[in-house]
Tab-separated table of C-alpha atoms in Angstrom:
chain	number	residue	atom	x	y	z
F	856	UNK	CA	-44.849	-44.376	-48.316
F	857	UNK	CA	-41.597	-46.241	-47.863
F	858	UNK	CA	-39.878	-43.867	-50.299
F	859	UNK	CA	-41.087	-40.803	-48.428
F	860	UNK	CA	-39.872	-42.214	-45.099
F	861	UNK	CA	-36.510	-42.866	-46.690
F	862	UNK	CA	-36.181	-39.295	-48.044
F	863	UNK	CA	-37.142	-37.550	-44.758
F	864	UNK	CA	-33.828	-38.151	-42.904
F	865	UNK	CA	-31.980	-36.921	-45.984
F	866	UNK	CA	-33.992	-33.722	-45.907
F	867	UNK	CA	-33.131	-33.041	-42.256
F	868	UNK	CA	-29.514	-33.933	-42.844
F	869	UNK	CA	-29.312	-31.536	-45.774
F	870	UNK	CA	-31.003	-28.813	-43.715
F	871	UNK	CA	-28.645	-29.336	-40.797
F	872	UNK	CA	-25.570	-29.272	-43.004
F	873	UNK	CA	-26.887	-26.180	-44.729
F	874	UNK	CA	-27.353	-24.368	-41.414
F	875	UNK	CA	-23.893	-25.390	-40.267
F	876	UNK	CA	-22.376	-24.216	-43.527
F	877	UNK	CA	-24.261	-20.937	-43.269
F	878	UNK	CA	-23.071	-20.482	-39.688
F	879	UNK	CA	-19.464	-21.205	-40.584
F	880	UNK	CA	-19.691	-18.986	-43.624
F	881	UNK	CA	-21.151	-16.174	-41.562
F	882	UNK	CA	-18.400	-16.588	-39.022
F	883	UNK	CA	-15.786	-16.527	-41.765
F	884	UNK	CA	-17.337	-13.392	-43.226
F	885	UNK	CA	-17.537	-11.615	-39.851
F	886	UNK	CA	-14.013	-12.678	-38.974
F	887	UNK	CA	-12.791	-11.187	-42.247
F	888	UNK	CA	-14.558	-7.915	-41.403
F	889	UNK	CA	-13.246	-7.613	-37.858
F	890	UNK	CA	-9.654	-6.519	-38.563
F	891	UNK	CA	-10.868	-3.637	-40.721
F	892	UNK	CA	-13.538	-2.604	-38.198
F	893	UNK	CA	-11.034	-2.959	-35.368
F	894	UNK	CA	-8.440	-0.812	-37.108
F	895	UNK	CA	-10.989	1.890	-37.935
F	896	UNK	CA	-12.209	1.982	-34.330
F	897	UNK	CA	-8.617	2.287	-33.091
F	898	UNK	CA	-7.848	5.122	-35.532
F	899	UNK	CA	-10.996	6.993	-34.513
F	900	UNK	CA	-10.300	6.620	-30.793
F	901	UNK	CA	-13.337	4.394	-30.164
F	902	UNK	CA	-11.371	2.165	-27.822
F	903	UNK	CA	-14.369	0.408	-26.261
F	904	UNK	CA	-15.515	-0.707	-29.730
F	905	UNK	CA	-11.949	-1.562	-30.560
F	906	UNK	CA	-11.647	-3.825	-27.522
F	907	UNK	CA	-14.987	-5.473	-28.273
F	908	UNK	CA	-13.918	-6.247	-31.826
F	909	UNK	CA	-10.559	-7.541	-30.652
F	910	UNK	CA	-12.245	-9.891	-28.160
F	911	UNK	CA	-14.525	-11.178	-30.918
F	912	UNK	CA	-11.571	-11.658	-33.204
F	913	UNK	CA	-9.736	-13.566	-30.491
F	914	UNK	CA	-12.711	-15.930	-30.109
F	915	UNK	CA	-12.632	-16.606	-33.891
F	916	UNK	CA	-8.907	-17.229	-34.143
F	917	UNK	CA	-9.609	-20.933	-34.706
F	918	UNK	CA	-10.868	-19.975	-38.172
F	919	UNK	CA	-7.734	-18.312	-39.467
F	920	UNK	CA	-5.220	-18.156	-36.639
F	921	UNK	CA	-4.775	-14.422	-37.147
F	922	UNK	CA	-3.984	-12.206	-34.163
F	923	UNK	CA	-3.343	-8.718	-35.517
F	924	UNK	CA	-1.386	-6.116	-33.577
F	925	UNK	CA	-4.588	-4.106	-33.215
F	926	UNK	CA	-5.661	-6.476	-30.460
F	927	UNK	CA	-2.894	-5.148	-28.242
F	928	UNK	CA	-3.185	-1.656	-29.668
F	929	UNK	CA	-6.789	-1.284	-28.459
F	930	UNK	CA	-6.134	-2.411	-24.916
F	931	UNK	CA	-2.953	-0.360	-24.749
F	932	UNK	CA	-4.665	2.838	-25.858
F	933	UNK	CA	-7.672	2.297	-23.574
F	934	UNK	CA	-5.447	1.615	-20.564
F	935	UNK	CA	-3.517	4.832	-21.218
F	936	UNK	CA	-6.787	6.743	-21.536
F	937	UNK	CA	-8.048	5.373	-18.213
F	938	UNK	CA	-4.756	6.248	-16.527
F	939	UNK	CA	-4.944	9.839	-17.766
F	940	UNK	CA	-8.536	10.003	-16.496
F	941	UNK	CA	-7.312	9.154	-12.980
F	942	UNK	CA	-8.902	5.701	-13.021
F	943	UNK	CA	-5.919	3.613	-11.936
F	944	UNK	CA	-7.868	0.506	-10.917
F	945	UNK	CA	-9.464	0.093	-14.362
F	946	UNK	CA	-6.219	1.047	-16.108
F	947	UNK	CA	-4.172	-1.511	-14.188
F	948	UNK	CA	-6.689	-4.291	-14.797
F	949	UNK	CA	-6.635	-3.672	-18.537
F	950	UNK	CA	-2.858	-3.261	-18.654
F	951	UNK	CA	-2.416	-6.514	-16.731
F	952	UNK	CA	-4.719	-8.264	-19.198
F	953	UNK	CA	-2.655	-6.846	-22.043
F	954	UNK	CA	0.685	-7.753	-20.477
F	955	UNK	CA	-0.410	-11.372	-19.984
F	956	UNK	CA	-1.888	-11.746	-23.481
F	957	UNK	CA	-0.236	-12.948	-26.673
F	958	UNK	CA	-0.377	-9.379	-27.977
F	959	UNK	CA	1.498	-8.036	-24.939
F	960	UNK	CA	5.076	-6.874	-25.277
F	961	UNK	CA	7.927	-6.290	-22.858
F	962	UNK	CA	7.150	-2.572	-23.083
F	963	UNK	CA	3.599	-3.315	-21.904
F	964	UNK	CA	4.915	-5.216	-18.915
F	965	UNK	CA	7.340	-2.419	-18.076
F	966	UNK	CA	4.495	0.100	-18.330
F	967	UNK	CA	2.471	-1.938	-15.849
F	968	UNK	CA	5.385	-1.962	-13.403
F	969	UNK	CA	5.914	1.779	-13.891
F	970	UNK	CA	2.276	2.562	-13.097
F	971	UNK	CA	2.377	0.361	-10.024
F	972	UNK	CA	5.552	2.075	-8.816
F	973	UNK	CA	3.995	5.477	-9.447
F	974	UNK	CA	1.035	4.555	-7.242
F	975	UNK	CA	3.377	3.332	-4.505
F	976	UNK	CA	5.403	6.567	-4.629
F	977	UNK	CA	2.257	8.692	-4.475
F	978	UNK	CA	0.927	6.587	-1.603
F	979	UNK	CA	4.143	7.014	0.387
F	980	UNK	CA	4.030	10.767	-0.212
F	981	UNK	CA	0.456	10.889	1.093
F	982	UNK	CA	1.498	8.837	4.088
F	983	UNK	CA	4.396	11.153	4.921
F	984	UNK	CA	1.936	14.058	4.829
F	985	UNK	CA	-0.284	12.323	7.390
F	986	UNK	CA	-2.974	11.033	5.017
F	987	UNK	CA	-3.061	7.322	5.848
F	988	UNK	CA	-6.460	6.667	4.283
F	989	UNK	CA	-5.462	8.475	1.083
F	990	UNK	CA	-2.334	6.340	0.864
F	991	UNK	CA	-4.327	3.126	1.311
F	992	UNK	CA	-6.779	4.221	-1.393
F	993	UNK	CA	-3.899	4.596	-3.866
F	994	UNK	CA	-2.563	1.149	-2.995
F	995	UNK	CA	-5.934	-0.582	-3.352
F	996	UNK	CA	-5.973	-0.869	-7.202
F	997	UNK	CA	-2.961	-3.194	-7.118
F	998	UNK	CA	-3.959	-5.080	-3.959
F	999	UNK	CA	-1.247	-3.527	-1.798
F	1000	UNK	CA	-3.671	-1.980	0.716
F	1001	UNK	CA	-4.114	-5.223	2.670
F	1002	UNK	CA	-3.325	-8.929	2.598
F	1003	UNK	CA	-4.548	-11.621	5.018
F	1004	UNK	CA	-0.959	-12.391	6.031
F	1005	UNK	CA	-0.230	-8.694	6.695
F	1006	UNK	CA	2.574	-8.515	4.101
F	1007	UNK	CA	1.109	-5.727	1.956
F	1008	UNK	CA	2.661	-2.270	1.883
F	1009	UNK	CA	-0.578	-0.881	3.309
F	1010	UNK	CA	-0.300	-3.243	6.288
F	1011	UNK	CA	3.202	-1.905	6.981
F	1012	UNK	CA	1.968	1.676	6.776
F	1013	UNK	CA	-0.853	0.942	9.235
F	1014	UNK	CA	1.600	-0.607	11.676
F	1015	UNK	CA	4.000	2.340	11.347
F	1016	UNK	CA	1.155	4.805	11.909
F	1017	UNK	CA	-0.220	2.916	14.921
F	1018	UNK	CA	3.204	2.741	16.548
F	1019	UNK	CA	3.689	6.499	16.300
F	1020	UNK	CA	0.142	7.175	17.466
F	1021	UNK	CA	0.703	4.940	20.493
F	1022	UNK	CA	3.862	6.839	21.459
F	1023	UNK	CA	1.997	10.148	21.107
F	1024	UNK	CA	-0.756	8.906	23.415
F	1025	UNK	CA	1.826	7.597	25.866
F	1026	UNK	CA	3.657	10.935	25.867
F	1027	UNK	CA	0.416	12.843	26.531
F	1028	UNK	CA	-0.426	10.541	29.462
F	1029	UNK	CA	3.056	10.756	30.986
F	1030	UNK	CA	3.215	14.533	30.605
F	1031	UNK	CA	-0.158	14.801	32.321
F	1032	UNK	CA	1.343	12.871	35.236
F	1033	UNK	CA	4.417	15.129	35.154
F	1034	UNK	CA	6.654	12.200	34.385
F	1035	UNK	CA	8.688	14.405	32.098
F	1036	UNK	CA	11.650	12.187	31.322
F	1037	UNK	CA	9.458	9.248	30.424
F	1038	UNK	CA	7.341	11.565	28.270
F	1039	UNK	CA	10.497	12.717	26.491
F	1040	UNK	CA	11.483	9.089	25.909
F	1041	UNK	CA	8.096	8.451	24.255
F	1042	UNK	CA	8.441	11.564	22.078
F	1043	UNK	CA	11.922	10.497	21.009
F	1044	UNK	CA	10.472	7.218	19.723
F	1045	UNK	CA	8.204	9.042	17.265
F	1046	UNK	CA	9.750	8.781	13.775
F	1047	UNK	CA	6.943	9.846	11.440
F	1048	UNK	CA	7.209	13.422	10.048
F	1049	UNK	CA	3.528	14.193	10.515
F	1050	UNK	CA	3.433	12.919	14.090
F	1051	UNK	CA	6.687	14.747	14.877
F	1052	UNK	CA	5.073	18.007	13.790
F	1053	UNK	CA	1.818	17.204	15.577
F	1054	UNK	CA	3.622	16.578	18.873
F	1055	UNK	CA	5.904	19.633	18.634
F	1056	UNK	CA	3.842	21.685	21.191
F	1057	UNK	CA	3.934	18.781	23.647
F	1058	UNK	CA	7.687	18.394	23.180
F	1059	UNK	CA	8.133	22.097	23.914
F	1060	UNK	CA	6.135	21.688	27.128
F	1061	UNK	CA	8.197	18.665	28.158
F	1062	UNK	CA	11.497	20.386	27.328
F	1063	UNK	CA	10.536	23.420	29.430
F	1064	UNK	CA	9.581	21.209	32.361
F	1065	UNK	CA	12.909	19.369	32.174
F	1066	UNK	CA	14.801	22.661	32.057
F	1067	UNK	CA	12.971	23.641	35.248
F	1068	UNK	CA	13.983	20.383	36.914
F	1069	UNK	CA	17.608	20.915	35.978
F	1070	UNK	CA	17.509	24.434	37.357
F	1071	UNK	CA	16.214	23.128	40.674
F	1072	UNK	CA	18.945	20.493	40.764
F	1073	UNK	CA	21.611	23.108	40.139
F	1074	UNK	CA	20.079	25.294	42.837
F	1075	UNK	CA	20.356	22.482	45.365
F	1076	UNK	CA	24.042	22.046	44.543
F	1077	UNK	CA	24.701	25.788	44.791
F	1078	UNK	CA	23.295	25.770	48.344
F	1079	UNK	CA	25.888	23.282	49.460
F	1080	UNK	CA	23.933	20.070	49.151
F	1081	UNK	CA	26.193	17.043	48.925
F	1082	UNK	CA	26.120	15.332	45.566
F	1083	UNK	CA	24.709	11.838	45.504
F	1084	UNK	CA	26.896	8.808	44.903
F	1085	UNK	CA	26.360	6.921	41.674
F	1086	UNK	CA	25.106	3.358	41.866
F	1087	UNK	CA	27.837	0.933	40.698
F	1088	UNK	CA	27.517	0.498	36.964
F	1089	UNK	CA	27.966	-3.287	36.992
F	1090	UNK	CA	25.256	-3.830	39.586
F	1091	UNK	CA	22.922	-1.385	37.889
F	1092	UNK	CA	23.445	-3.026	34.493
F	1093	UNK	CA	22.649	-6.455	35.894
F	1094	UNK	CA	19.449	-5.101	37.422
F	1095	UNK	CA	18.492	-3.443	34.129
F	1096	UNK	CA	18.976	-6.724	32.266
F	1097	UNK	CA	16.715	-8.510	34.744
F	1098	UNK	CA	13.994	-5.906	34.159
F	1099	UNK	CA	14.357	-6.086	30.368
F	1100	UNK	CA	13.843	-9.832	30.574
F	1101	UNK	CA	10.334	-9.165	31.925
F	1102	UNK	CA	9.409	-7.418	28.672
F	1103	UNK	CA	9.381	-3.766	29.782
F	1104	UNK	CA	10.902	-0.967	27.671
F	1105	UNK	CA	14.401	0.364	28.301
F	1106	UNK	CA	13.350	3.448	30.255
F	1107	UNK	CA	11.074	1.481	32.578
F	1108	UNK	CA	13.802	-1.119	33.041
F	1109	UNK	CA	16.287	1.622	33.989
F	1110	UNK	CA	13.984	3.354	36.485
F	1111	UNK	CA	12.938	0.088	38.132
F	1112	UNK	CA	16.523	-1.143	38.311
F	1113	UNK	CA	17.597	2.155	39.852
F	1114	UNK	CA	14.880	1.906	42.505
F	1115	UNK	CA	15.839	-1.749	43.132
F	1116	UNK	CA	19.401	-0.610	43.866
F	1117	UNK	CA	18.126	1.966	46.327
F	1118	UNK	CA	18.796	4.953	44.099
F	1119	UNK	CA	16.822	7.521	42.176
F	1120	UNK	CA	17.046	8.837	38.638
F	1121	UNK	CA	18.957	12.103	38.420
F	1122	UNK	CA	19.309	14.295	35.359
F	1123	UNK	CA	22.727	15.869	35.081
F	1124	UNK	CA	23.039	17.926	31.929
F	1125	UNK	CA	22.417	15.669	28.930
F	1126	UNK	CA	23.008	12.507	30.990
F	1127	UNK	CA	20.633	10.482	33.124
F	1128	UNK	CA	22.199	8.654	36.057
F	1129	UNK	CA	21.117	6.575	39.029
F	1130	UNK	CA	22.373	7.907	42.356
F	1131	UNK	CA	21.784	7.343	46.042
């Protein structure tokens, strides 16, 4: 009985070592098969299989230290396929993984930058055409649609869009109140091509109203009305600066300063003056 108890640990030890040896041997055998399987998958265009084999090979590198070029070749080819299929988010993720891997090359990193720049250019084109949401969708795959600190390109586009939209709404309100010169000032602040086109009918209405005002002014002068005296420039400028300090825009500051000096805003040709 003592002999049997002594042999039992040896049996389990031998079994354990045998299983470990079999496992290591199997791993060695599979690792030796992977490069060939990987290369065949790459040649046949089976890039998903190719990537799977390359990931397995990477996990077994401790056995031989080999890292064949096919590892990068698979990811590179799959990323290009995804890009052609109009799947930029998946393509960029894979290309970024490739660029940051040991198999990545400088050309891979330049390709990543080129794709990112292409998305930015396409997004800006969409934005210029008035498609804000389409532009943001193109920026999303690379995280440029929004950042918590508001520094993303998409955040800048939103701000630009909102500023132009606000001026359009302001112009509509002022024109409805027949405050034509203030409406024109709001329209002149619009600097987005799409909003400029969208507000063209309103600008035409405002321009026609201003022409009518100028005609009336000229008619008054032709009937012998005495021209008004201009408010002294130095005094008017000081009043304008006081108004600007309160945070109002330039046009509001000018009109309020003119009223403060006892004058009124008069349009004379292309110039706006304050007279009394």
